[in-house]
Structures are given as C-alpha cells and as structure tokens.
Coordinates of N, CA and C in Angstrom, one line a residue:
X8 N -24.2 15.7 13.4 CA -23.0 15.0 13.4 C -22.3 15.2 12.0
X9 N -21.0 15.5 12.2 CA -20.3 15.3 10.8 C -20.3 14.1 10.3
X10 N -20.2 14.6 8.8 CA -20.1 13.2 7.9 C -18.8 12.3 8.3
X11 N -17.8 13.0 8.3 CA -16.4 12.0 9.1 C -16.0 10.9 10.1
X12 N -17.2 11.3 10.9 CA -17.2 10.3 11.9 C -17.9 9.0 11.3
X13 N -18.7 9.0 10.0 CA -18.8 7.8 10.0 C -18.2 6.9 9.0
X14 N -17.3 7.5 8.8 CA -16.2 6.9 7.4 C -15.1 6.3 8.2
X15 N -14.7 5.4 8.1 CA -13.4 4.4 8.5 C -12.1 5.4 7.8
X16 N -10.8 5.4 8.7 CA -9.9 5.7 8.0 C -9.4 5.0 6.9
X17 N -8.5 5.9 5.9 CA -8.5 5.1 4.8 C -9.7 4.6 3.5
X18 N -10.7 5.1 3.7 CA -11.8 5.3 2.6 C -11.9 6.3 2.8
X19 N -12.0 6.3 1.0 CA -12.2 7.9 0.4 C -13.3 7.3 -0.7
X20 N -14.8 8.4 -0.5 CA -15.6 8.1 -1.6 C -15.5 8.2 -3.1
X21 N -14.1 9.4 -3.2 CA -13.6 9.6 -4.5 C -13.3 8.3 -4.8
X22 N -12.4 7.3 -4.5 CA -12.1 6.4 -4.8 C -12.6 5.3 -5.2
X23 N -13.7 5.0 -4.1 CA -14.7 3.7 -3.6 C -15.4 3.8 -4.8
X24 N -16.2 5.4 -5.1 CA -17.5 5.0 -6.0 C -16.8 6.3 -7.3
X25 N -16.7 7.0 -7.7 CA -16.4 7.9 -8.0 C -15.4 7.9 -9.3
X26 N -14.3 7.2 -9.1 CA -13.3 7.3 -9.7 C -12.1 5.3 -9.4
X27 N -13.1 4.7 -9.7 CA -12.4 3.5 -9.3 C -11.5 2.8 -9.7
X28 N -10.8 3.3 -10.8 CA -9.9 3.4 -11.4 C -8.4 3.5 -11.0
X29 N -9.0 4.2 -9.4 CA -7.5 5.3 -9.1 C -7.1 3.5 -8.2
X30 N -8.0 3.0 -7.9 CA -7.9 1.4 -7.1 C -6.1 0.9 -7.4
X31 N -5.9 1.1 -9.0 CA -4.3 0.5 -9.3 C -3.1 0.8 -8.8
X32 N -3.5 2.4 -8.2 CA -2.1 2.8 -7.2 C -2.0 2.4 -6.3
X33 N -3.2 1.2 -5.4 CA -3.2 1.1 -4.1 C -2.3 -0.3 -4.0
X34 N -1.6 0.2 -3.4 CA -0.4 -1.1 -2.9 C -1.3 -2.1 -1.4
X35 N -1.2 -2.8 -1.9 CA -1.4 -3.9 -0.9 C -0.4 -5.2 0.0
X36 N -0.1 -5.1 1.1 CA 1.1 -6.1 1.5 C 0.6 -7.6 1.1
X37 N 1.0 -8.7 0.5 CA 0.8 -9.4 0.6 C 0.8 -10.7 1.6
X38 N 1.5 -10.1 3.1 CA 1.7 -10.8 4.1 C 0.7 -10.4 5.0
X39 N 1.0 -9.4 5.6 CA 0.1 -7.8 6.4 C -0.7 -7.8 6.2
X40 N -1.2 -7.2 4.8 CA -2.5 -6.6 4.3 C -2.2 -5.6 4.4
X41 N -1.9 -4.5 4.9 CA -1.2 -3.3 5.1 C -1.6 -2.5 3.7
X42 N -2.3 -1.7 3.7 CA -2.8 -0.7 2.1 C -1.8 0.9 2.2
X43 N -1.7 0.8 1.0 CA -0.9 2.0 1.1 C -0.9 2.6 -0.7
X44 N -0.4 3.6 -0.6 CA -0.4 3.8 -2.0 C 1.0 4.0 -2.9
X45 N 0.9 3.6 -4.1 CA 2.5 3.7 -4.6 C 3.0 4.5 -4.7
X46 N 4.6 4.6 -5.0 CA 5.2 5.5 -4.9 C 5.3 6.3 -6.6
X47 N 4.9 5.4 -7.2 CA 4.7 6.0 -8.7 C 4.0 7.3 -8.7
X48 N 2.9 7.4 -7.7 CA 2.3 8.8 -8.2 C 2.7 10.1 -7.6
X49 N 4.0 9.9 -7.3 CA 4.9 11.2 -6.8 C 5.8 11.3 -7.9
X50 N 5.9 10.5 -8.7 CA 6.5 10.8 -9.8 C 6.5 12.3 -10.7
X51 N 7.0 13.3 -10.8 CA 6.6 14.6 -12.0 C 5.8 14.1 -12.9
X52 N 5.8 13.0 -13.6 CA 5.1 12.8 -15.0 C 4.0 12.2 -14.8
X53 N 3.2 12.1 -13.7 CA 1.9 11.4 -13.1 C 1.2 12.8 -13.3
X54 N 0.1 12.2 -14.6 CA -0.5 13.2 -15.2 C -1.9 14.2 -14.2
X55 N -2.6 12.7 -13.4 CA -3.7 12.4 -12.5 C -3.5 13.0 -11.0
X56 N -3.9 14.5 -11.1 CA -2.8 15.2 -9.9 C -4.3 15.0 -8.5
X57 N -5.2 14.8 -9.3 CA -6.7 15.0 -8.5 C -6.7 13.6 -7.7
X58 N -6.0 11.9 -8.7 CA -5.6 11.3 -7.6 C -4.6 11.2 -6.8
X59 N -3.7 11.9 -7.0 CA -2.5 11.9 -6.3 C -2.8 12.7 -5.4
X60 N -3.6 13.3 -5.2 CA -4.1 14.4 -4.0 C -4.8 13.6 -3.2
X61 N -5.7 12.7 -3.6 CA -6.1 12.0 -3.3 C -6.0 10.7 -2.0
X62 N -5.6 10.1 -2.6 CA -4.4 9.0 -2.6 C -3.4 9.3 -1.2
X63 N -2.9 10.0 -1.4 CA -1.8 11.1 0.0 C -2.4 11.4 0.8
X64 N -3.5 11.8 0.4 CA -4.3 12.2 1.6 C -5.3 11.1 2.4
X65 N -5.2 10.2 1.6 CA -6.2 9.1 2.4 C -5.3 7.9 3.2
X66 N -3.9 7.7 2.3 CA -3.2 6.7 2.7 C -2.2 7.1 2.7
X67 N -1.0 6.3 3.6 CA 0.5 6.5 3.5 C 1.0 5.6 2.0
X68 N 2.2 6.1 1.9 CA 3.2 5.9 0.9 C 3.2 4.2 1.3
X69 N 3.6 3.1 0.3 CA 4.1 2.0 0.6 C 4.7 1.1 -0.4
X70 N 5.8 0.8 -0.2 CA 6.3 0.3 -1.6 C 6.6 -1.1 -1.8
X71 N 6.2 -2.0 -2.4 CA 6.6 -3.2 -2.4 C 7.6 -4.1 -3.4
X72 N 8.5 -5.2 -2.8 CA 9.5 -5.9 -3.8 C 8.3 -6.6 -4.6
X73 N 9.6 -7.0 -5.2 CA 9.0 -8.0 -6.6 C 8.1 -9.2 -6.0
X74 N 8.2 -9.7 -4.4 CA 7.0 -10.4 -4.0 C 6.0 -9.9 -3.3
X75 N 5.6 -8.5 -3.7 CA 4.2 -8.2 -2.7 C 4.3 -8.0 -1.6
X76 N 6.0 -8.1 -1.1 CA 5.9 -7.3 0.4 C 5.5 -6.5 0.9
X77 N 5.6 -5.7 1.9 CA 6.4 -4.4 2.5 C 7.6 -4.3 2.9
X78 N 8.2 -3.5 3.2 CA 9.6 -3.5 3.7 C 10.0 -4.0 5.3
X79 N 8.8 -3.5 6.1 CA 8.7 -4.9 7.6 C 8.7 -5.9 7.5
X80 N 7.7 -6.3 6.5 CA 7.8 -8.1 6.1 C 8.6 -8.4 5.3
X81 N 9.4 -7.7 4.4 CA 10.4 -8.8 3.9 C 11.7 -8.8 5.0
X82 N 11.7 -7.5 5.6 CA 12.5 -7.9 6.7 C 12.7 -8.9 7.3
X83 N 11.2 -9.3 8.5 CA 11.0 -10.1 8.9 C 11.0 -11.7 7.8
X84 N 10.4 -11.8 7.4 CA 10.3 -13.1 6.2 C 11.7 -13.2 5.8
X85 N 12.6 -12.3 5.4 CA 14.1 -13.4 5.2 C 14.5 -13.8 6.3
X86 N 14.7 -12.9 7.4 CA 15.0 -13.4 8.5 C 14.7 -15.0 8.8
X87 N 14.0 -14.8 8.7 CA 13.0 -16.5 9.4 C 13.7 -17.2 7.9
X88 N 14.1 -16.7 6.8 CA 13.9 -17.9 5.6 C 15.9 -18.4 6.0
X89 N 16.6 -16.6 6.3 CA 18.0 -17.3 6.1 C 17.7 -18.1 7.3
X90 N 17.6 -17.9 8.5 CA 17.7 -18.7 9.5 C 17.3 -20.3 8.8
X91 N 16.1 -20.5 9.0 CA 15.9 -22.2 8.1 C 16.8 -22.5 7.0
X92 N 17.0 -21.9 6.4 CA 18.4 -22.2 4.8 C 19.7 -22.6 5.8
X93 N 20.0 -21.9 7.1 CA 21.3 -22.3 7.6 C 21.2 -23.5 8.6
X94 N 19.8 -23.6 8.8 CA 19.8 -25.1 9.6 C 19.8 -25.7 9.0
X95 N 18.8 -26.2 7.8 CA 19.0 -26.9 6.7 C 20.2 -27.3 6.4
X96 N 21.4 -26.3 5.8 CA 22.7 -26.7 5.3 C 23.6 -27.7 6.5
X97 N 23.1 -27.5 7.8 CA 23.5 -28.1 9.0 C 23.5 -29.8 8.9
X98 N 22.3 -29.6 8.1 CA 21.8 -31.4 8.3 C 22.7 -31.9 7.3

C-alpha cells in the first residue's frame, strides 16, 4: 500500500514534524474552522519558496478580515448581524 492512503488530506509531514514553523501561514476560520493558507506567501518577496511549495500544495488559498473570518462567513455573519441592527432600531 502506498504511503498516501494513510495521510488525511491536508497534512503535510513537512509541516507537522519537519519544519513547524511554516504553522504561521496557516489561516484558520474563526467561525468554520476552515484551514487554508495565506495569501502573503504568493507574495514575490516571500523568501521560503520550499514552504510556499508546500503550503499550495497541501492547502487552498484563504484569506481572512481583521475578525478571523473567511469570506463565506463574514458574509453570512453580517447578514444575520445587519438583519438584528434593523430590528433592533424597530423597537
């Protein structure tokens, strides 16, 4: 049996044991959970090309606002917040 089959998508042993360091690019949703990696290391000046290789290759792109979203959930989450802000103003 190949080794693949028994790795979960989304772990990379480079990462896990290896190089754990590279852990700071990994974006995490704060609603979701949703793991993904930032968009910083597509940057040209991202020196660390072995985790950027890395990284792309294990996870999707994901980028979060200044609260630890994702872009589905903050979607969803203002939604629900304007909605209550305009019943509120009702009362």
């Amino acid at each position: 049996m190949s080794h693949s089959k028994h790795t979960k998508r989304g772990y990379s042993l480079y990462i896990e044991k290896w190089n754990r360091s590279a852990k700071k690019y990994i974006n995490t949703c704060a609603i979701c959970g949703h793991k993904g990696y930032s968009p910083v290391i597509e940057n040209e000046e991202f020196c660390n090309h072995v985790i950027q290789k890395e990284l792309s290759k294990t996870l999707c792109k994901l980028s979060l606002d200044e609260l630890g979203r994702c872009e589905d959930c903050a979607k969803v989450h203002d939604k629900h917040v304007n909605k209550f802000l305009s019943e509120v103003k009702k009362l």
